[in-house]
C-alpha cells in the first residue's frame, strides 16, 4: 500500500472514528470495542489515523500554490489539532491511562512541530496519566515541562498542575504538600477544587478527630459545588475510619455519583471486599459479579497491580464459593502473568497452592475464554 493510499484511508475513516457533538467528541463503537476487548497493546486505530492525517495535511500545506488551497489545508490542520487534543482528553477522562501515555508519546513530535503553543496541555495530560499509574518520576518530569510552558492566562491548567503537584507530594512528602498548600491556597477562589484540595492537604498534620471534621466539611462542600470526583476522593480517605456498614453507604455514593471510571472501579472493589468481610457474599449479585470481571480485565490491561491483586482475591473467593472452576483457572493464568512480570513470588506461591486444591482441572476453560472481555 502506498503512502498516498494510507493517507486517503486515514482521512476517510477519521469522520467515522471520531464522532463530534456539542460537548466534544467520542470514539466510535468499533474503536471502543478494540479497547474493551484488549486487542491493542499500545496504539489504537484513532491514533494511527491521526498521524497519517497529520502527515498528509503537512505535505499538502507545503505544496499548496494558491492562497485558497493553503487556507483550505490550514483549516483542515486546525480540525486535526482539535481532534487530537479532544482524543487525548477523552482517553484520560475515561481512565485509559496506558493508551493516553502511548498516544501522547506518539503524537508529541507532531504537536511540537505544528502546535507548540498548546504543547503544555499534552505534557499535563501525560503527567496526569503517569501519576495515576503511580509513576511519580515521569509525572514530575512532564508536570515541570507543562508548568514552564503554561501561559498565566490559562487558569484552568494552572489549577490542574497545582492539584497534581499536591497529590504527588501527599504520597512522597506530606509536609511539603502542607507547605505548598499553605503557600498557594489563597491564589485560588474558595469555590474551586484547588482551594478545597488545599484545605484537605492542610489537614494532614491535624489530630485524627479534627482532621475527620475538616474532611467531612470539605467533602460536603466539594459535592455541593459539583466536584464529585474530588468529593469521592475525600470519601475514600474517610472510609478508612468507618465500620463496614458505613463504608458500604459511602462506596455506593461513589458508584452513583462519580464520572471517573477508575474511581468507580475502586469503589466497586472495596464494596465487594466489605461484603465478603461481613459474611454477606450472597448479597453479591450476578451483575456485581460480571462487573467485577470487567474491572479485573481493565486492571489487567492498565497494570494497576495493587487493585488487580485485590480484585483477584475477591473473584477467587466468589468463584470458590460458587464452585466456578472455569473462572478460577482463568484468573489464575491471568494473575500468574502479572506476578511473574512483577517478580511477585508471594502471590504466585499463594495461588499455586490454592490452584492445586481445585478439582476437575482437565475441564477448565483456557485463557481467552468468555471472561476475557468487558461488557
mmCIF file of C-alpha atoms in Angstrom:
data_model
loop_
_atom_site.group_PDB
_atom_site.id
_atom_site.type_symbol
_atom_site.label_atom_id
_atom_site.label_comp_id
_atom_site.label_asym_id
_atom_site.label_seq_id
_atom_site.Cartn_x
_atom_site.Cartn_y
_atom_site.Cartn_z
ATOM 1 C CA UNK A 1 0.000 0.000 0.000
ATOM 2 C CA UNK A 2 1.387 3.400 -0.979
ATOM 3 C CA UNK A 3 1.705 6.350 1.376
ATOM 4 C CA UNK A 4 -0.970 8.186 -0.612
ATOM 5 C CA UNK A 5 -3.386 5.274 -0.168
ATOM 6 C CA UNK A 6 -2.750 5.237 3.585
ATOM 7 C CA UNK A 7 -3.443 8.969 3.748
ATOM 8 C CA UNK A 8 -6.656 8.531 1.753
ATOM 9 C CA UNK A 9 -7.894 5.776 4.063
ATOM 10 C CA UNK A 10 -6.955 7.750 7.189
ATOM 11 C CA UNK A 11 -8.875 10.827 6.082
ATOM 12 C CA UNK A 12 -11.900 8.737 5.110
ATOM 13 C CA UNK A 13 -12.061 6.889 8.420
ATOM 14 C CA UNK A 14 -11.464 9.851 10.728
ATOM 15 C CA UNK A 15 -15.061 11.015 10.372
ATOM 16 C CA UNK A 16 -16.439 7.639 11.467
ATOM 17 C CA UNK A 17 -13.846 7.107 14.205
ATOM 18 C CA UNK A 18 -14.343 10.480 15.893
ATOM 19 C CA UNK A 19 -17.996 11.310 16.436
ATOM 20 C CA UNK A 20 -18.396 15.025 17.139
ATOM 21 C CA UNK A 21 -21.094 16.508 19.343
ATOM 22 C CA UNK A 22 -21.850 19.815 21.041
ATOM 23 C CA UNK A 23 -19.895 18.702 24.106
ATOM 24 C CA UNK A 24 -16.807 17.396 22.284
ATOM 25 C CA UNK A 25 -16.010 14.070 20.668
ATOM 26 C CA UNK A 26 -16.484 10.424 21.442
ATOM 27 C CA UNK A 27 -14.794 7.424 19.913
ATOM 28 C CA UNK A 28 -16.833 5.196 17.651
ATOM 29 C CA UNK A 29 -18.200 1.909 18.972
ATOM 30 C CA UNK A 30 -15.727 -0.021 16.808
ATOM 31 C CA UNK A 31 -12.801 1.851 18.307
ATOM 32 C CA UNK A 32 -14.117 1.400 21.840
ATOM 33 C CA UNK A 33 -14.543 -2.302 21.142
ATOM 34 C CA UNK A 34 -10.816 -2.518 20.448
ATOM 35 C CA UNK A 35 -10.193 -1.095 23.905
ATOM 36 C CA UNK A 36 -12.854 -3.178 25.616
ATOM 37 C CA UNK A 37 -11.554 -6.442 24.220
ATOM 38 C CA UNK A 38 -7.912 -5.610 24.766
ATOM 39 C CA UNK A 39 -6.748 -6.231 21.215
ATOM 40 C CA UNK A 40 -4.429 -3.226 21.242
ATOM 41 C CA UNK A 41 -1.317 -3.066 23.366
ATOM 42 C CA UNK A 42 -0.032 0.409 22.631
ATOM 43 C CA UNK A 43 -1.595 2.227 19.687
ATOM 44 C CA UNK A 44 -5.224 2.086 18.637
ATOM 45 C CA UNK A 45 -6.598 2.917 15.213
ATOM 46 C CA UNK A 46 -7.618 6.501 16.135
ATOM 47 C CA UNK A 47 -4.038 7.412 16.996
ATOM 48 C CA UNK A 48 -2.717 5.870 13.773
ATOM 49 C CA UNK A 49 -5.352 7.643 11.673
ATOM 50 C CA UNK A 50 -4.407 10.978 13.232
ATOM 51 C CA UNK A 51 -0.724 10.519 12.440
ATOM 52 C CA UNK A 52 -1.396 9.665 8.793
ATOM 53 C CA UNK A 53 -3.812 12.603 8.509
ATOM 54 C CA UNK A 54 -1.231 14.971 10.009
ATOM 55 C CA UNK A 55 1.401 13.747 7.543
ATOM 56 C CA UNK A 56 -0.978 14.233 4.622
ATOM 57 C CA UNK A 57 -2.042 17.713 5.695
ATOM 58 C CA UNK A 58 1.548 18.843 6.332
ATOM 59 C CA UNK A 59 2.526 17.637 2.871
ATOM 60 C CA UNK A 60 -0.371 19.436 1.198
ATOM 61 C CA UNK A 61 0.304 22.661 3.095
ATOM 62 C CA UNK A 62 3.905 22.526 1.933
ATOM 63 C CA UNK A 63 2.986 22.068 -1.725
ATOM 64 C CA UNK A 64 -0.109 24.277 -1.985
ATOM 65 C CA UNK A 65 0.425 27.025 -4.573
ATOM 66 C CA UNK A 66 -2.691 29.134 -4.029
ATOM 67 C CA UNK A 67 -3.992 31.186 -1.083
ATOM 68 C CA UNK A 68 -7.304 29.321 -1.284
ATOM 69 C CA UNK A 69 -5.584 25.949 -1.189
ATOM 70 C CA UNK A 70 -3.381 26.995 1.717
ATOM 71 C CA UNK A 71 -6.404 28.281 3.646
ATOM 72 C CA UNK A 72 -8.291 25.044 2.997
ATOM 73 C CA UNK A 73 -5.496 22.870 4.346
ATOM 74 C CA UNK A 74 -4.842 25.186 7.276
ATOM 75 C CA UNK A 75 -8.484 24.765 8.279
ATOM 76 C CA UNK A 76 -8.001 21.031 7.914
ATOM 77 C CA UNK A 77 -4.915 21.169 10.143
ATOM 78 C CA UNK A 78 -6.817 23.130 12.795
ATOM 79 C CA UNK A 79 -9.544 20.487 12.731
ATOM 80 C CA UNK A 80 -6.981 17.709 13.169
ATOM 81 C CA UNK A 81 -5.425 19.540 16.112
ATOM 82 C CA UNK A 82 -8.852 19.857 17.716
ATOM 83 C CA UNK A 83 -9.493 16.136 17.223
ATOM 84 C CA UNK A 84 -6.068 15.271 18.612
ATOM 85 C CA UNK A 85 -6.497 17.311 21.791
ATOM 86 C CA UNK A 86 -10.067 16.072 22.291
ATOM 87 C CA UNK A 87 -8.922 12.495 21.746
ATOM 88 C CA UNK A 88 -6.244 12.718 24.432
ATOM 89 C CA UNK A 89 -8.715 14.323 26.815
ATOM 90 C CA UNK A 90 -11.218 11.518 26.182
ATOM 91 C CA UNK A 91 -8.588 8.861 26.931
ATOM 92 C CA UNK A 92 -7.698 10.461 30.264
ATOM 93 C CA UNK A 93 -11.325 11.191 31.080
ATOM 94 C CA UNK A 94 -12.237 7.530 30.515
ATOM 95 C CA UNK A 95 -9.304 6.321 32.670
ATOM 96 C CA UNK A 96 -7.427 4.755 29.714
ATOM 97 C CA UNK A 97 -4.094 5.811 31.120
ATOM 98 C CA UNK A 98 -1.846 3.376 29.258
ATOM 99 C CA UNK A 99 -3.435 4.402 25.969
ATOM 100 C CA UNK A 100 -3.110 8.090 26.854
ATOM 101 C CA UNK A 101 0.597 7.725 27.627
ATOM 102 C CA UNK A 102 1.247 5.785 24.430
ATOM 103 C CA UNK A 103 -0.799 8.124 22.239
ATOM 104 C CA UNK A 104 0.714 11.325 23.623
ATOM 105 C CA UNK A 105 4.210 9.880 23.275
ATOM 106 C CA UNK A 106 3.401 9.046 19.657
ATOM 107 C CA UNK A 107 1.754 12.364 18.772
ATOM 108 C CA UNK A 108 4.042 14.697 20.698
ATOM 109 C CA UNK A 109 6.502 15.248 17.831
ATOM 110 C CA UNK A 110 3.658 16.371 15.580
ATOM 111 C CA UNK A 111 2.353 18.762 18.232
ATOM 112 C CA UNK A 112 5.826 20.124 18.935
ATOM 113 C CA UNK A 113 6.175 20.992 15.244
ATOM 114 C CA UNK A 114 2.625 22.067 14.389
ATOM 115 C CA UNK A 115 1.048 23.409 17.590
ATOM 116 C CA UNK A 116 3.832 24.199 20.042
ATOM 117 C CA UNK A 117 1.721 26.824 21.835
ATOM 118 C CA UNK A 118 -0.519 24.030 23.138
ATOM 119 C CA UNK A 119 2.258 21.561 23.868
ATOM 120 C CA UNK A 120 1.881 22.214 27.608
ATOM 121 C CA UNK A 121 -1.603 20.654 27.560
ATOM 122 C CA UNK A 122 -0.222 17.377 26.246
ATOM 123 C CA UNK A 123 2.543 17.468 28.856
ATOM 124 C CA UNK A 124 -0.086 17.978 31.551
ATOM 125 C CA UNK A 125 -2.218 15.064 30.352
ATOM 126 C CA UNK A 126 0.699 12.641 30.188
ATOM 127 C CA UNK A 127 1.829 13.797 33.648
ATOM 128 C CA UNK A 128 -1.667 13.110 34.974
ATOM 129 C CA UNK A 129 -1.709 9.658 33.365
ATOM 130 C CA UNK A 130 1.695 8.786 34.828
ATOM 131 C CA UNK A 131 0.600 9.999 38.264
ATOM 132 C CA UNK A 132 -2.478 7.796 38.099
ATOM 133 C CA UNK A 133 -0.113 4.925 37.273
ATOM 134 C CA UNK A 134 1.888 5.849 40.413
ATOM 135 C CA UNK A 135 4.999 6.637 38.363
ATOM 136 C CA UNK A 136 5.816 9.887 40.100
ATOM 137 C CA UNK A 137 9.207 10.384 38.451
ATOM 138 C CA UNK A 138 7.650 10.530 34.979
ATOM 139 C CA UNK A 139 4.724 12.562 36.289
ATOM 140 C CA UNK A 140 7.021 15.174 37.836
ATOM 141 C CA UNK A 141 9.110 15.385 34.677
ATOM 142 C CA UNK A 142 6.122 16.204 32.480
ATOM 143 C CA UNK A 143 4.500 18.443 35.082
ATOM 144 C CA UNK A 144 7.649 20.567 35.119
ATOM 145 C CA UNK A 145 7.560 20.831 31.319
ATOM 146 C CA UNK A 146 3.884 21.768 31.389
ATOM 147 C CA UNK A 147 4.405 24.308 34.154
ATOM 148 C CA UNK A 148 7.237 26.010 32.261
ATOM 149 C CA UNK A 149 5.133 26.391 29.104
ATOM 150 C CA UNK A 150 1.674 27.044 30.552
ATOM 151 C CA UNK A 151 0.619 30.678 29.973
ATOM 152 C CA UNK A 152 -0.578 32.568 33.081
ATOM 153 C CA UNK A 153 -3.954 33.262 31.468
ATOM 154 C CA UNK A 154 -4.797 29.532 31.289
ATOM 155 C CA UNK A 155 -6.075 29.433 34.853
ATOM 156 C CA UNK A 156 -7.719 26.030 34.454
ATOM 157 C CA UNK A 157 -4.498 24.244 33.516
ATOM 158 C CA UNK A 158 -2.578 26.211 36.151
ATOM 159 C CA UNK A 159 -5.003 24.886 38.788
ATOM 160 C CA UNK A 160 -4.753 21.362 37.389
ATOM 161 C CA UNK A 161 -0.949 21.402 37.528
ATOM 162 C CA UNK A 162 -1.103 22.595 41.139
ATOM 163 C CA UNK A 163 -3.502 19.812 42.176
ATOM 164 C CA UNK A 164 -1.284 17.204 40.519
ATOM 165 C CA UNK A 165 1.693 18.553 42.470
ATOM 166 C CA UNK A 166 -0.306 18.262 45.696
ATOM 167 C CA UNK A 167 -1.351 14.671 45.012
ATOM 168 C CA UNK A 168 2.245 13.646 44.310
ATOM 169 C CA UNK A 169 3.612 15.401 47.396
ATOM 170 C CA UNK A 170 0.881 13.858 49.554
ATOM 171 C CA UNK A 171 2.360 10.451 48.679
ATOM 172 C CA UNK A 172 6.021 11.382 48.719
ATOM 173 C CA UNK A 173 6.380 14.079 51.379
ATOM 174 C CA UNK A 174 3.201 15.142 53.240
ATOM 175 C CA UNK A 175 4.968 18.041 54.967
ATOM 176 C CA UNK A 176 5.893 19.511 51.574
ATOM 177 C CA UNK A 177 2.281 19.058 50.471
ATOM 178 C CA UNK A 178 1.195 21.042 53.529
ATOM 179 C CA UNK A 179 3.796 23.717 52.781
ATOM 180 C CA UNK A 180 2.724 24.060 49.149
ATOM 181 C CA UNK A 181 -0.950 24.238 50.131
ATOM 182 C CA UNK A 182 -0.245 26.876 52.763
ATOM 183 C CA UNK A 183 1.784 28.955 50.306
ATOM 184 C CA UNK A 184 -0.602 28.822 47.358
ATOM 185 C CA UNK A 185 -4.098 28.225 48.730
ATOM 186 C CA UNK A 186 -5.161 31.863 48.585
ATOM 187 C CA UNK A 187 -4.202 32.151 44.914
ATOM 188 C CA UNK A 188 -7.421 30.293 44.148
ATOM 189 C CA UNK A 189 -11.060 31.196 44.644
ATOM 190 C CA UNK A 190 -12.760 29.468 47.543
ATOM 191 C CA UNK A 191 -15.217 27.712 45.239
ATOM 192 C CA UNK A 192 -12.529 25.928 43.197
ATOM 193 C CA UNK A 193 -11.424 22.322 43.538
ATOM 194 C CA UNK A 194 -7.848 23.578 44.010
ATOM 195 C CA UNK A 195 -8.878 25.566 47.103
ATOM 196 C CA UNK A 196 -10.777 22.595 48.542
ATOM 197 C CA UNK A 197 -7.833 20.266 47.945
ATOM 198 C CA UNK A 198 -5.553 22.798 49.657
ATOM 199 C CA UNK A 199 -7.680 22.544 52.808
ATOM 200 C CA UNK A 200 -7.590 18.746 52.551
ATOM 201 C CA UNK A 201 -3.784 18.853 52.442
ATOM 202 C CA UNK A 202 -3.605 21.305 55.335
ATOM 203 C CA UNK A 203 -5.484 18.767 57.447
ATOM 204 C CA UNK A 204 -2.686 16.196 57.073
ATOM 205 C CA UNK A 205 -0.927 17.240 60.291
ATOM 206 C CA UNK A 206 -4.068 17.706 62.404
ATOM 207 C CA UNK A 207 -5.204 15.362 65.154
ATOM 208 C CA UNK A 208 -7.388 12.494 63.972
ATOM 209 C CA UNK A 209 -10.713 13.872 65.187
ATOM 210 C CA UNK A 210 -10.018 17.361 63.927
ATOM 211 C CA UNK A 211 -8.868 16.040 60.555
ATOM 212 C CA UNK A 212 -12.010 13.943 60.116
ATOM 213 C CA UNK A 213 -14.133 17.029 60.823
ATOM 214 C CA UNK A 214 -12.215 19.011 58.183
ATOM 215 C CA UNK A 215 -12.520 16.218 55.620
ATOM 216 C CA UNK A 216 -16.251 15.801 56.207
ATOM 217 C CA UNK A 217 -16.749 19.545 55.754
ATOM 218 C CA UNK A 218 -14.679 19.622 52.552
ATOM 219 C CA UNK A 219 -16.445 16.535 51.151
ATOM 220 C CA UNK A 220 -19.824 18.231 51.562
ATOM 221 C CA UNK A 221 -18.513 21.469 50.071
ATOM 222 C CA UNK A 222 -16.984 19.698 47.061
ATOM 223 C CA UNK A 223 -20.196 17.772 46.424
ATOM 224 C CA UNK A 224 -22.339 20.907 46.766
ATOM 225 C CA UNK A 225 -20.178 22.629 44.149
ATOM 226 C CA UNK A 226 -20.380 19.655 41.778
ATOM 227 C CA UNK A 227 -16.808 18.381 42.213
ATOM 228 C CA UNK A 228 -17.951 14.797 42.647
ATOM 229 C CA UNK A 229 -14.610 13.108 41.930
ATOM 230 C CA UNK A 230 -12.864 15.392 44.440
ATOM 231 C CA UNK A 231 -15.626 14.705 46.974
ATOM 232 C CA UNK A 232 -15.364 10.975 46.411
ATOM 233 C CA UNK A 233 -11.581 11.030 46.789
ATOM 234 C CA UNK A 234 -12.174 12.528 50.233
ATOM 235 C CA UNK A 235 -14.738 9.788 50.954
ATOM 236 C CA UNK A 236 -12.111 7.143 50.200
ATOM 237 C CA UNK A 237 -9.904 8.710 52.882
ATOM 238 C CA UNK A 238 -12.766 8.983 55.378
ATOM 239 C CA UNK A 239 -13.757 5.368 54.783
ATOM 240 C CA UNK A 240 -10.606 4.120 56.488
ATOM 241 C CA UNK A 241 -12.111 5.367 59.768
ATOM 242 C CA UNK A 242 -15.595 3.863 59.265
ATOM 243 C CA UNK A 243 -17.138 0.481 60.024
ATOM 244 C CA UNK A 244 -18.120 -1.806 57.161
ATOM 245 C CA UNK A 245 -21.772 -0.732 57.149
ATOM 246 C CA UNK A 246 -20.939 2.967 56.849
ATOM 247 C CA UNK A 247 -18.268 2.134 54.280
ATOM 248 C CA UNK A 248 -20.871 0.483 52.059
ATOM 249 C CA UNK A 249 -23.044 3.601 52.116
ATOM 250 C CA UNK A 250 -20.092 5.783 51.130
ATOM 251 C CA UNK A 251 -18.987 3.409 48.384
ATOM 252 C CA UNK A 252 -22.490 3.320 46.935
ATOM 253 C CA UNK A 253 -22.357 7.115 46.827
ATOM 254 C CA UNK A 254 -19.105 6.972 44.847
ATOM 255 C CA UNK A 255 -20.518 4.431 42.389
ATOM 256 C CA UNK A 256 -23.659 6.513 41.817
ATOM 257 C CA UNK A 257 -22.043 9.948 41.518
ATOM 258 C CA UNK A 258 -18.522 9.638 40.123
ATOM 259 C CA UNK A 259 -17.658 10.240 36.486
ATOM 260 C CA UNK A 260 -14.193 8.684 36.789
ATOM 261 C CA UNK A 261 -14.223 5.034 35.662
ATOM 262 C CA UNK A 262 -11.130 4.458 37.786
ATOM 263 C CA UNK A 263 -12.873 5.680 40.951
ATOM 264 C CA UNK A 264 -15.936 3.581 40.153
ATOM 265 C CA UNK A 265 -13.659 0.542 39.795
ATOM 266 C CA UNK A 266 -12.054 1.286 43.161
ATOM 267 C CA UNK A 267 -15.395 1.742 44.880
ATOM 268 C CA UNK A 268 -16.820 -1.443 43.357
ATOM 269 C CA UNK A 269 -13.819 -3.456 44.532
ATOM 270 C CA UNK A 270 -13.919 -2.002 48.062
ATOM 271 C CA UNK A 271 -17.692 -2.550 48.258
ATOM 272 C CA UNK A 272 -17.465 -6.236 47.363
ATOM 273 C CA UNK A 273 -14.470 -6.642 49.662
ATOM 274 C CA UNK A 274 -16.565 -5.218 52.530
ATOM 275 C CA UNK A 275 -19.467 -7.558 51.716
ATOM 276 C CA UNK A 276 -17.143 -10.567 51.872
ATOM 277 C CA UNK A 277 -15.627 -9.381 55.169
ATOM 278 C CA UNK A 278 -19.157 -9.024 56.562
ATOM 279 C CA UNK A 279 -20.008 -12.582 55.525
ATOM 280 C CA UNK A 280 -22.547 -11.223 53.037
ATOM 281 C CA UNK A 281 -21.196 -12.902 49.910
ATOM 282 C CA UNK A 282 -24.762 -13.869 48.923
ATOM 283 C CA UNK A 283 -25.523 -10.158 48.513
ATOM 284 C CA UNK A 284 -23.095 -10.027 45.584
ATOM 285 C CA UNK A 285 -25.433 -10.216 42.594
ATOM 286 C CA UNK A 286 -24.769 -11.696 39.164
ATOM 287 C CA UNK A 287 -24.499 -8.142 37.800
ATOM 288 C CA UNK A 288 -21.928 -7.326 40.501
ATOM 289 C CA UNK A 289 -20.044 -10.483 39.552
ATOM 290 C CA UNK A 290 -19.953 -9.597 35.842
ATOM 291 C CA UNK A 291 -18.920 -6.039 36.654
ATOM 292 C CA UNK A 292 -16.020 -7.354 38.743
ATOM 293 C CA UNK A 293 -14.854 -9.489 35.813
ATOM 294 C CA UNK A 294 -14.909 -6.417 33.549
ATOM 295 C CA UNK A 295 -12.975 -4.449 36.161
ATOM 296 C CA UNK A 296 -10.481 -7.306 36.509
ATOM 297 C CA UNK A 297 -9.803 -7.236 32.759
ATOM 298 C CA UNK A 298 -9.489 -3.435 32.832
ATOM 299 C CA UNK A 299 -6.997 -3.535 35.716
ATOM 300 C CA UNK A 300 -5.012 -6.256 33.962
ATOM 301 C CA UNK A 301 -4.601 -4.136 30.829
ATOM 302 C CA UNK A 302 -3.955 -0.895 32.715
ATOM 303 C CA UNK A 303 -1.459 -2.638 35.028
ATOM 304 C CA UNK A 304 -2.897 -1.350 38.314
ATOM 305 C CA UNK A 305 -1.196 -4.104 40.271
ATOM 306 C CA UNK A 306 -2.407 -3.412 43.819
ATOM 307 C CA UNK A 307 -6.067 -3.084 42.815
ATOM 308 C CA UNK A 308 -5.652 -6.035 40.454
ATOM 309 C CA UNK A 309 -4.493 -8.253 43.322
ATOM 310 C CA UNK A 310 -7.403 -7.080 45.473
ATOM 311 C CA UNK A 311 -9.898 -7.780 42.680
ATOM 312 C CA UNK A 312 -8.231 -11.151 42.044
ATOM 313 C CA UNK A 313 -8.730 -12.154 45.670
ATOM 314 C CA UNK A 314 -12.405 -11.118 45.592
ATOM 315 C CA UNK A 315 -13.129 -13.030 42.379
ATOM 316 C CA UNK A 316 -11.274 -16.091 43.678
ATOM 317 C CA UNK A 317 -13.334 -16.027 46.879
ATOM 318 C CA UNK A 318 -16.598 -15.729 44.928
ATOM 319 C CA UNK A 319 -15.553 -18.429 42.449
ATOM 320 C CA UNK A 320 -14.660 -20.821 45.274
ATOM 321 C CA UNK A 321 -17.992 -20.131 46.961
ATOM 322 C CA UNK A 322 -19.882 -20.757 43.703
ATOM 323 C CA UNK A 323 -17.593 -23.672 42.745
ATOM 324 C CA UNK A 324 -16.864 -21.914 39.456
ATOM 325 C CA UNK A 325 -13.651 -23.674 38.443
ATOM 326 C CA UNK A 326 -13.681 -22.128 34.965
ATOM 327 C CA UNK A 327 -13.289 -18.668 36.457
ATOM 328 C CA UNK A 328 -10.676 -19.864 38.939
ATOM 329 C CA UNK A 329 -8.488 -21.222 36.145
ATOM 330 C CA UNK A 330 -8.989 -18.114 34.048
ATOM 331 C CA UNK A 331 -7.940 -15.667 36.765
ATOM 332 C CA UNK A 332 -5.153 -17.980 37.904
ATOM 333 C CA UNK A 333 -3.480 -17.787 34.485
ATOM 334 C CA UNK A 334 -4.037 -14.042 34.191
ATOM 335 C CA UNK A 335 -2.750 -13.467 37.696
ATOM 336 C CA UNK A 336 0.309 -15.606 37.011
ATOM 337 C CA UNK A 337 1.244 -13.330 34.103
ATOM 338 C CA UNK A 338 1.123 -10.275 36.370
ATOM 339 C CA UNK A 339 3.012 -11.911 39.234
ATOM 340 C CA UNK A 340 5.774 -13.251 37.004
ATOM 341 C CA UNK A 341 6.241 -9.862 35.343
ATOM 342 C CA UNK A 342 6.418 -8.194 38.763
ATOM 343 C CA UNK A 343 8.505 -10.940 40.382
ATOM 344 C CA UNK A 344 5.695 -11.234 42.941
ATOM 345 C CA UNK A 345 6.669 -14.609 44.360
ATOM 346 C CA UNK A 346 4.385 -14.207 47.376
ATOM 347 C CA UNK A 347 1.160 -14.171 45.354
ATOM 348 C CA UNK A 348 2.478 -16.685 42.847
ATOM 349 C CA UNK A 349 3.271 -19.172 45.629
ATOM 350 C CA UNK A 350 -0.023 -18.492 47.407
ATOM 351 C CA UNK A 351 -2.201 -19.168 44.371
ATOM 352 C CA UNK A 352 -0.128 -22.107 43.161
ATOM 353 C CA UNK A 353 -1.034 -23.793 46.437
ATOM 354 C CA UNK A 354 -4.694 -22.831 46.110
ATOM 355 C CA UNK A 355 -4.970 -23.989 42.499
ATOM 356 C CA UNK A 356 -3.691 -27.432 43.453
ATOM 357 C CA UNK A 357 -6.857 -27.900 45.519
ATOM 358 C CA UNK A 358 -9.214 -27.151 42.630
ATOM 359 C CA UNK A 359 -10.948 -30.213 41.220
ATOM 360 C CA UNK A 360 -11.689 -31.126 37.565
ATOM 361 C CA UNK A 361 -8.848 -29.059 36.169
ATOM 362 C CA UNK A 362 -8.994 -31.038 32.946
ATOM 363 C CA UNK A 363 -12.347 -29.442 32.149
ATOM 364 C CA UNK A 364 -11.180 -25.895 32.803
ATOM 365 C CA UNK A 365 -11.516 -23.293 30.090
ATOM 366 C CA UNK A 366 -8.365 -21.950 28.513
ATOM 367 C CA UNK A 367 -7.072 -18.373 28.525
ATOM 368 C CA UNK A 368 -9.040 -16.237 26.101
ATOM 369 C CA UNK A 369 -12.404 -17.560 27.192
ATOM 370 C CA UNK A 370 -15.790 -15.979 27.774
ATOM 371 C CA UNK A 371 -14.489 -13.971 30.745
ATOM 372 C CA UNK A 372 -11.815 -12.219 28.699
ATOM 373 C CA UNK A 373 -13.830 -9.162 27.735
ATOM 374 C CA UNK A 374 -15.669 -6.156 29.091
ATOM 375 C CA UNK A 375 -19.364 -5.635 28.560
#
